[in-house]
Amino acid sequence: MVKIKLENITKIFGKKGKEFKALDNVSFEIPGSSFYGVLGASGAGKTTVMRIIAGLETPTMGKLYFDDELVAADNKDLVPVETRNVGMVFQNWALYPHLSNYENIAFPLKVRRWTAEAINSRINELAEILGIKEIIHKRPGQVSGGQQQRVAVARALAKNPALLLLDEPFSNLDANSKDDARSLVREVQKSLGVTAVIVSHDPSDIFSLAQEVAVISLGTVGQVSTPEELYDRPRNIKVASTLGEINFVDAQVKKNSGGYSLVIADDVKVKGIDFKGLGNDSADRIKIGIRPEDLMVHKESQTSNLIMGKEWVPMGEFKASSANYSQGNFMVALQDQKATLKINALSREVVNPGDMVQLFVNQEKLKFFTLDTGELIPK
Amino acid sequence: MTHKNMGHQIRHIVNNVVLIVLGALWLIPAYALLIDGLKTTSGVLATPVLLPAAFSFGAMHIVIDALSRPILNSLLYVLPVAVISTFVGSLAAFYFYKVTSFLNSTIFTIIAIATFVPYQITLVPLIKMVVSLGIFNSTYGLIFAFLIFYLPTGALLMSIFIAVLPRTTLESARVDGASDFTVFRRIVIPLTLPGMISTFIFILIETWNNFFIPLVLISSSSRRTAAVALLSYTGGYGTLYNESFAAAFIASLIPLVIFILLGRYFVRGLMAFGSGAKG
Amino acid sequence: MKRLNTTILFSIPALIFGGILLYFIFWNFRNSLMDYSLIHSHPIYVGLKTYQLVFSDPSFTSSLERSLIWSAALVGGGNAIGIFIGSFIFFLKRDRVKTVFTSIFIYPLAISSAAAAVIWTWLFNIHSGINTILGPLHLPTPLWLDSSHSAFSSLILVSLWMYSGISALFYLAAFQNVDKSLIESAKIDSAGPIRVLGRILLPNAKNAFIVSTAILFLFALRIFSLAYVALGLNPYIETAVLKMYFYYTTEYFSESSVASIILVVIAIVVVIPYALYGLKRWMINDT
């Protein structure tokens, strides 16, 4: 329910001479009752952001507001952790190993001096929603990872917090449990209307849960927008890389009668690009970002029979140097014939190392960045 | 194949034999303790220390009479010291764990180094202080003096045990709204209980066996500790060794029993002390 | 902030007593620069004069020498025995047996050193002690405490009995912390236990060596009752700690302080590397 505002938050760790700037002038706003995502690679600073919001760290400079109330400013915590009314699910869940699941969830309520009956009914309520009734009297060590996570969520929600913080909550779960966990969290947030912030390095967490996302890399905010916007129009190369695997290739833009063509390597030319964003110089050099899922790979033998939409443009012949299978797809590492270019592509067909394939790219999904600043060139 | 097995077998036998022989050597004093305290006066004069003789509780009786007061005294001094050092030491250890700063680390290290310095050097200023506080030759005085050395030791040991607690578990308690004392009471104590037991036993045994401090701070014989009372049984002419051994046995009984029953906690404490640098 | 204030309270008692301990050390330092004794019952500042006095006292220098020799012997012997016993216990197969043996080598710590002194003075008695067994077995029967030469070594032996177990424990702990896969791959390469010990276990037990050495050295420095009790039988075993005590009992307070400070300096010099190592760990945990 609470609205959070970060204003020029800077966090410096360490002492004189050995300082480490974890966050540099980070500002963004989290609307009340929304599901907000903070995305970044490990060490980018996202966990620090979360800990500052929770109150476990103090911002060296800058201001933090909860609903227009100043909660922390310039190396001082005006409202300490204990009174911020925040529920937090840690990456390792941080359940109390010596207490039963019931007592774990009851802990924040006992601290607030709730009566035993009130605690009991509240826990039953939460146990129902989160599906942990059967294991409620067991100890954390005696139940599975997925169940521990749900206990941790229950504990965070027990005191009816204004804010729910999730620090990489799904990273310790196996692939199947992850999906279940994500839907559960989404449902819970929607029905309770609590403001939720999820911090993760996994773009799928963000895409499945967040309504708005702040991308952090090396302590600064790269971009703030909706997941779709981020995916389609990442502001720069750093942001684009954070969102998932992406190939970057340097290319020369040549203008000719039919439109533009991109010269990526001597033997790799992409023709017929419909592209307006460049300056007058017809021999500009740019950087292109291509996601593996925006490439199509076909074995030689089948190209003649294919019907493809006109957004798919041929890139030429490539050789597969390696292929990894992962969740229904093959991630294939491709090299052009002169071995000057390396591209990773996603293929739905079986590809073996050594195979020669034809590569096609979805030109609508190409992302162009300037070579010097790495900024996105709008189309 | 059989060659290798033979080699292994032989190695294991040798291993065991070596340890048994060494172990036996190590146990000789304990063996002597047992058999010699139970010898009669004539047995003592006739048999050497290492050979058993006829059974008799005579020496034990005399010694138990003589040492019962000192043993009670020892308990009186030692139990409060062990309890306070462990508990208050844990509090301090928790503070140093929570509030990490250069100043704290330095203070902590300085105090840690001080606990390693031979405590005998504090002889002169200790006596001066105890006398000026009016607690020389008293229970309070001895407890006070013991605390000076063993409270920091308790804090040092507990800090090693607390350091291995996962930080996120304690942070989670804070997010749940718990005050520092609640975190300490509800989370830290239950999770470091084995460590607390180790520390308690370690300090108990150390203070029970401490000879020097009671020697210099207690002047009246009615208040002597067990360790000091043993002095009257130390060799020299006229002392019968069955009484000496009986005395050594009775005086060491309590720490020995604790060691036998709870030895693994004592060992854990030592291991923590030793790996403290490794953390 | 209120929260920080209540937490500081947690540390106050320990800081008070730790502070008193530090105060004592400094008191000794100040007093060592004075002339304060039976003759001069009002202390006067004399700088390093008392130090010169003490260092020119042959009974002090020989006692200091003895303390240092004792320490060196305990460190050398203790580490050697510790490694020996530690590795043998490590190679045992069953855990229960390991625990039993570990307890056997550690139990001397549970026995008060005064009691140990009593026991050993009798065991060292040339008429009724160990010699009664050694003789018939045609093994050497030393004079133990009765001779000025062997008395010192006898006590060193007792201290080895008392403290080698701790060293063994530290080494055992270090060995058990070595990644099992290292040992297993060595076994697959047909390495025998000696090779495993030398190539894998010992190199990873540097911690144990540092800690064991520091602790053995310091324990040796502070041995009091053992020498005190045996002193009546042999005057040639006075150590620095005993000397300091006797300075005090004969009311040469400044000289007692000088001896104290010398011991403090020695102790600090030995402990500092160990402490720095530990402090480094703290600093890493800070950031």
Short mmCIF file of N, CA, C and O in Angstrom, two decimals, chain B residues 104-169:
data_model
loop_
_atom_site.label_atom_id
_atom_site.label_comp_id
_atom_site.label_asym_id
_atom_site.label_seq_id
_atom_site.Cartn_x
_atom_site.Cartn_y
_atom_site.Cartn_z
N ASN B 104 36.02 -0.93 17.23
CA ASN B 104 35.61 -2.13 17.94
C ASN B 104 36.60 -3.27 17.74
O ASN B 104 36.97 -3.96 18.68
N SER B 105 36.98 -3.47 16.49
CA SER B 105 37.91 -4.57 16.22
C SER B 105 39.21 -4.37 16.97
O SER B 105 39.78 -5.30 17.51
N THR B 106 39.67 -3.13 17.00
CA THR B 106 40.94 -2.85 17.69
C THR B 106 40.80 -3.12 19.18
O THR B 106 41.63 -3.81 19.76
N ILE B 107 39.75 -2.57 19.77
CA ILE B 107 39.55 -2.79 21.21
C ILE B 107 39.50 -4.28 21.49
O ILE B 107 40.13 -4.79 22.42
N PHE B 108 38.74 -4.96 20.66
CA PHE B 108 38.57 -6.39 20.86
C PHE B 108 39.90 -7.11 20.79
O PHE B 108 40.22 -7.97 21.61
N THR B 109 40.69 -6.78 19.79
CA THR B 109 41.98 -7.44 19.64
C THR B 109 42.89 -7.16 20.82
O THR B 109 43.57 -8.04 21.33
N ILE B 110 42.89 -5.90 21.26
CA ILE B 110 43.76 -5.56 22.39
C ILE B 110 43.38 -6.38 23.61
O ILE B 110 44.23 -6.94 24.30
N ILE B 111 42.07 -6.46 23.85
CA ILE B 111 41.64 -7.24 25.02
C ILE B 111 41.96 -8.72 24.82
O ILE B 111 42.38 -9.40 25.75
N ALA B 112 41.82 -9.20 23.61
CA ALA B 112 42.12 -10.60 23.36
C ALA B 112 43.59 -10.88 23.64
O ALA B 112 43.94 -11.88 24.25
N ILE B 113 44.47 -9.98 23.17
CA ILE B 113 45.89 -10.16 23.42
C ILE B 113 46.15 -10.17 24.92
O ILE B 113 46.93 -10.98 25.44
N ALA B 114 45.45 -9.25 25.62
CA ALA B 114 45.67 -9.16 27.06
C ALA B 114 45.34 -10.47 27.76
O ALA B 114 45.96 -10.84 28.75
N THR B 115 44.35 -11.21 27.25
CA THR B 115 44.01 -12.46 27.92
C THR B 115 45.06 -13.53 27.71
O THR B 115 45.08 -14.53 28.39
N PHE B 116 45.92 -13.32 26.72
CA PHE B 116 46.96 -14.31 26.49
C PHE B 116 48.18 -14.07 27.35
O PHE B 116 49.00 -14.96 27.54
N VAL B 117 48.32 -12.85 27.82
CA VAL B 117 49.49 -12.52 28.63
C VAL B 117 49.42 -13.32 29.93
O VAL B 117 48.35 -13.48 30.49
N PRO B 118 50.55 -13.83 30.44
CA PRO B 118 50.50 -14.63 31.67
C PRO B 118 49.86 -13.83 32.79
O PRO B 118 50.31 -12.74 33.10
N TYR B 119 48.80 -14.38 33.39
CA TYR B 119 48.06 -13.59 34.36
C TYR B 119 48.86 -13.31 35.63
O TYR B 119 48.52 -12.43 36.41
N GLN B 120 49.94 -14.06 35.79
CA GLN B 120 50.73 -13.83 37.00
C GLN B 120 51.30 -12.41 37.06
O GLN B 120 51.59 -11.89 38.12
N ILE B 121 51.45 -11.78 35.92
CA ILE B 121 52.09 -10.47 35.94
C ILE B 121 51.22 -9.43 36.62
O ILE B 121 51.68 -8.37 37.00
N THR B 122 49.95 -9.74 36.77
CA THR B 122 49.08 -8.74 37.37
C THR B 122 49.11 -8.81 38.88
O THR B 122 48.38 -8.12 39.57
N LEU B 123 49.99 -9.65 39.38
CA LEU B 123 50.14 -9.88 40.81
C LEU B 123 50.10 -8.61 41.65
O LEU B 123 49.21 -8.41 42.46
N VAL B 124 51.06 -7.72 41.41
CA VAL B 124 51.19 -6.54 42.27
C VAL B 124 49.97 -5.62 42.17
O VAL B 124 49.34 -5.32 43.18
N PRO B 125 49.63 -5.16 40.97
CA PRO B 125 48.47 -4.25 40.90
C PRO B 125 47.17 -4.92 41.34
O PRO B 125 46.29 -4.27 41.90
N LEU B 126 47.06 -6.22 41.11
CA LEU B 126 45.84 -6.92 41.50
C LEU B 126 45.67 -6.88 43.01
O LEU B 126 44.60 -6.54 43.52
N ILE B 127 46.73 -7.22 43.70
CA ILE B 127 46.63 -7.23 45.16
C ILE B 127 46.35 -5.82 45.68
O ILE B 127 45.52 -5.63 46.56
N LYS B 128 47.04 -4.85 45.09
CA LYS B 128 46.81 -3.47 45.52
C LYS B 128 45.34 -3.10 45.37
O LYS B 128 44.71 -2.54 46.25
N MET B 129 44.80 -3.45 44.18
CA MET B 129 43.42 -3.06 43.91
C MET B 129 42.46 -3.78 44.85
O MET B 129 41.54 -3.19 45.41
N VAL B 130 42.69 -5.09 45.01
CA VAL B 130 41.80 -5.87 45.85
C VAL B 130 41.84 -5.40 47.30
O VAL B 130 40.82 -5.30 47.98
N VAL B 131 43.04 -5.07 47.75
CA VAL B 131 43.17 -4.57 49.12
C VAL B 131 42.47 -3.23 49.26
O VAL B 131 41.73 -2.99 50.22
N SER B 132 42.70 -2.37 48.29
CA SER B 132 42.11 -1.04 48.43
C SER B 132 40.59 -1.09 48.31
O SER B 132 39.90 -0.22 48.83
N LEU B 133 40.06 -2.09 47.63
CA LEU B 133 38.61 -2.22 47.56
C LEU B 133 38.07 -2.93 48.79
O LEU B 133 36.87 -3.10 48.95
N GLY B 134 38.99 -3.37 49.65
CA GLY B 134 38.57 -4.01 50.89
C GLY B 134 38.06 -5.42 50.70
O GLY B 134 37.33 -5.95 51.53
N ILE B 135 38.42 -6.04 49.57
CA ILE B 135 37.89 -7.39 49.36
C ILE B 135 38.99 -8.45 49.33
O ILE B 135 38.82 -9.54 48.82
N PHE B 136 40.14 -8.11 49.92
CA PHE B 136 41.20 -9.09 49.99
C PHE B 136 40.74 -10.25 50.88
O PHE B 136 40.02 -10.06 51.84
N ASN B 137 41.17 -11.44 50.50
CA ASN B 137 40.84 -12.62 51.31
C ASN B 137 39.32 -12.81 51.46
O ASN B 137 38.83 -13.22 52.50
N SER B 138 38.57 -12.48 50.43
CA SER B 138 37.12 -12.68 50.52
C SER B 138 36.59 -13.33 49.25
O SER B 138 37.25 -13.36 48.22
N THR B 139 35.36 -13.83 49.36
CA THR B 139 34.73 -14.46 48.20
C THR B 139 34.63 -13.46 47.05
O THR B 139 34.95 -13.76 45.91
N TYR B 140 34.14 -12.26 47.38
CA TYR B 140 33.97 -11.25 46.34
C TYR B 140 35.28 -10.93 45.66
O TYR B 140 35.36 -10.75 44.45
N GLY B 141 36.32 -10.85 46.50
CA GLY B 141 37.62 -10.50 45.94
C GLY B 141 38.09 -11.50 44.92
O GLY B 141 38.56 -11.16 43.83
N LEU B 142 37.94 -12.78 45.27
CA LEU B 142 38.41 -13.81 44.35
C LEU B 142 37.56 -13.85 43.09
O LEU B 142 38.08 -13.97 41.97
N ILE B 143 36.25 -13.74 43.27
CA ILE B 143 35.37 -13.73 42.10
C ILE B 143 35.70 -12.54 41.20
O ILE B 143 35.79 -12.65 39.98
N PHE B 144 35.90 -11.39 41.85
CA PHE B 144 36.26 -10.18 41.11
C PHE B 144 37.52 -10.42 40.30
O PHE B 144 37.60 -10.12 39.10
N ALA B 145 38.54 -10.97 40.97
CA ALA B 145 39.82 -11.19 40.29
C ALA B 145 39.66 -12.18 39.14
O ALA B 145 40.19 -11.97 38.04
N PHE B 146 38.94 -13.25 39.38
CA PHE B 146 38.72 -14.23 38.31
C PHE B 146 38.03 -13.59 37.11
O PHE B 146 38.38 -13.84 35.97
N LEU B 147 37.04 -12.74 37.41
CA LEU B 147 36.30 -12.13 36.31
C LEU B 147 37.20 -11.27 35.44
O LEU B 147 37.01 -11.18 34.23
N ILE B 148 38.18 -10.64 36.07
CA ILE B 148 39.07 -9.78 35.29
C ILE B 148 39.72 -10.57 34.17
O ILE B 148 39.91 -10.09 33.06
N PHE B 149 40.07 -11.82 34.45
CA PHE B 149 40.72 -12.62 33.41
C PHE B 149 39.74 -13.42 32.58
O PHE B 149 39.90 -13.57 31.38
N TYR B 150 38.73 -13.95 33.23
CA TYR B 150 37.90 -14.91 32.52
C TYR B 150 36.68 -14.34 31.82
O TYR B 150 36.14 -14.95 30.92
N LEU B 151 36.25 -13.16 32.19
CA LEU B 151 35.15 -12.55 31.44
C LEU B 151 35.59 -12.23 30.01
O LEU B 151 34.89 -12.57 29.06
N PRO B 152 36.75 -11.60 29.83
CA PRO B 152 37.22 -11.41 28.46
C PRO B 152 37.42 -12.74 27.72
O PRO B 152 37.14 -12.82 26.52
N THR B 153 37.88 -13.76 28.44
CA THR B 153 38.04 -15.05 27.78
C THR B 153 36.69 -15.57 27.30
O THR B 153 36.56 -16.09 26.19
N GLY B 154 35.67 -15.41 28.15
CA GLY B 154 34.32 -15.83 27.77
C GLY B 154 33.85 -15.08 26.54
O GLY B 154 33.28 -15.66 25.61
N ALA B 155 34.09 -13.76 26.54
CA ALA B 155 33.68 -12.95 25.38
C ALA B 155 34.41 -13.41 24.14
O ALA B 155 33.83 -13.52 23.05
N LEU B 156 35.69 -13.71 24.28
CA LEU B 156 36.49 -14.15 23.15
C LEU B 156 35.96 -15.46 22.57
O LEU B 156 35.71 -15.58 21.37
N LEU B 157 35.73 -16.44 23.44
CA LEU B 157 35.22 -17.73 22.97
C LEU B 157 33.85 -17.59 22.34
O LEU B 157 33.59 -18.12 21.27
N MET B 158 32.96 -16.86 23.01
CA MET B 158 31.60 -16.73 22.47
C MET B 158 31.60 -15.97 21.15
O MET B 158 30.77 -16.23 20.30
N SER B 159 32.54 -15.05 21.00
CA SER B 159 32.56 -14.30 19.74
C SER B 159 32.87 -15.23 18.58
O SER B 159 32.42 -15.03 17.46
N ILE B 160 33.66 -16.27 18.86
CA ILE B 160 33.95 -17.24 17.80
C ILE B 160 32.69 -18.04 17.48
O ILE B 160 32.38 -18.29 16.31
N PHE B 161 31.94 -18.40 18.53
CA PHE B 161 30.72 -19.17 18.28
C PHE B 161 29.65 -18.34 17.61
O PHE B 161 28.88 -18.82 16.79
N ILE B 162 29.58 -17.06 17.98
CA ILE B 162 28.55 -16.20 17.40
C ILE B 162 28.88 -15.87 15.95
O ILE B 162 27.99 -15.72 15.12
N ALA B 163 30.17 -15.78 15.66
CA ALA B 163 30.57 -15.38 14.31
C ALA B 163 30.06 -16.34 13.25
O ALA B 163 29.89 -15.95 12.09
N VAL B 164 29.79 -17.58 13.62
CA VAL B 164 29.33 -18.51 12.59
C VAL B 164 27.82 -18.52 12.42
O VAL B 164 27.29 -19.28 11.63
N LEU B 165 27.12 -17.65 13.16
CA LEU B 165 25.68 -17.56 12.94
C LEU B 165 25.42 -16.85 11.62
O LEU B 165 26.09 -15.87 11.31
N PRO B 166 24.46 -17.30 10.83
CA PRO B 166 24.19 -16.60 9.57
C PRO B 166 23.57 -15.23 9.84
O PRO B 166 22.60 -15.13 10.58
N ARG B 167 24.18 -14.24 9.23
CA ARG B 167 23.72 -12.88 9.49
C ARG B 167 22.27 -12.66 9.09
O ARG B 167 21.54 -11.93 9.75
N THR B 168 21.86 -13.29 8.00
CA THR B 168 20.51 -13.04 7.51
C THR B 168 19.45 -13.48 8.52
O THR B 168 18.39 -12.87 8.61
N THR B 169 19.74 -14.54 9.29
CA THR B 169 18.77 -14.98 10.29
C THR B 169 18.55 -13.90 11.33
O THR B 169 17.43 -13.61 11.74
#
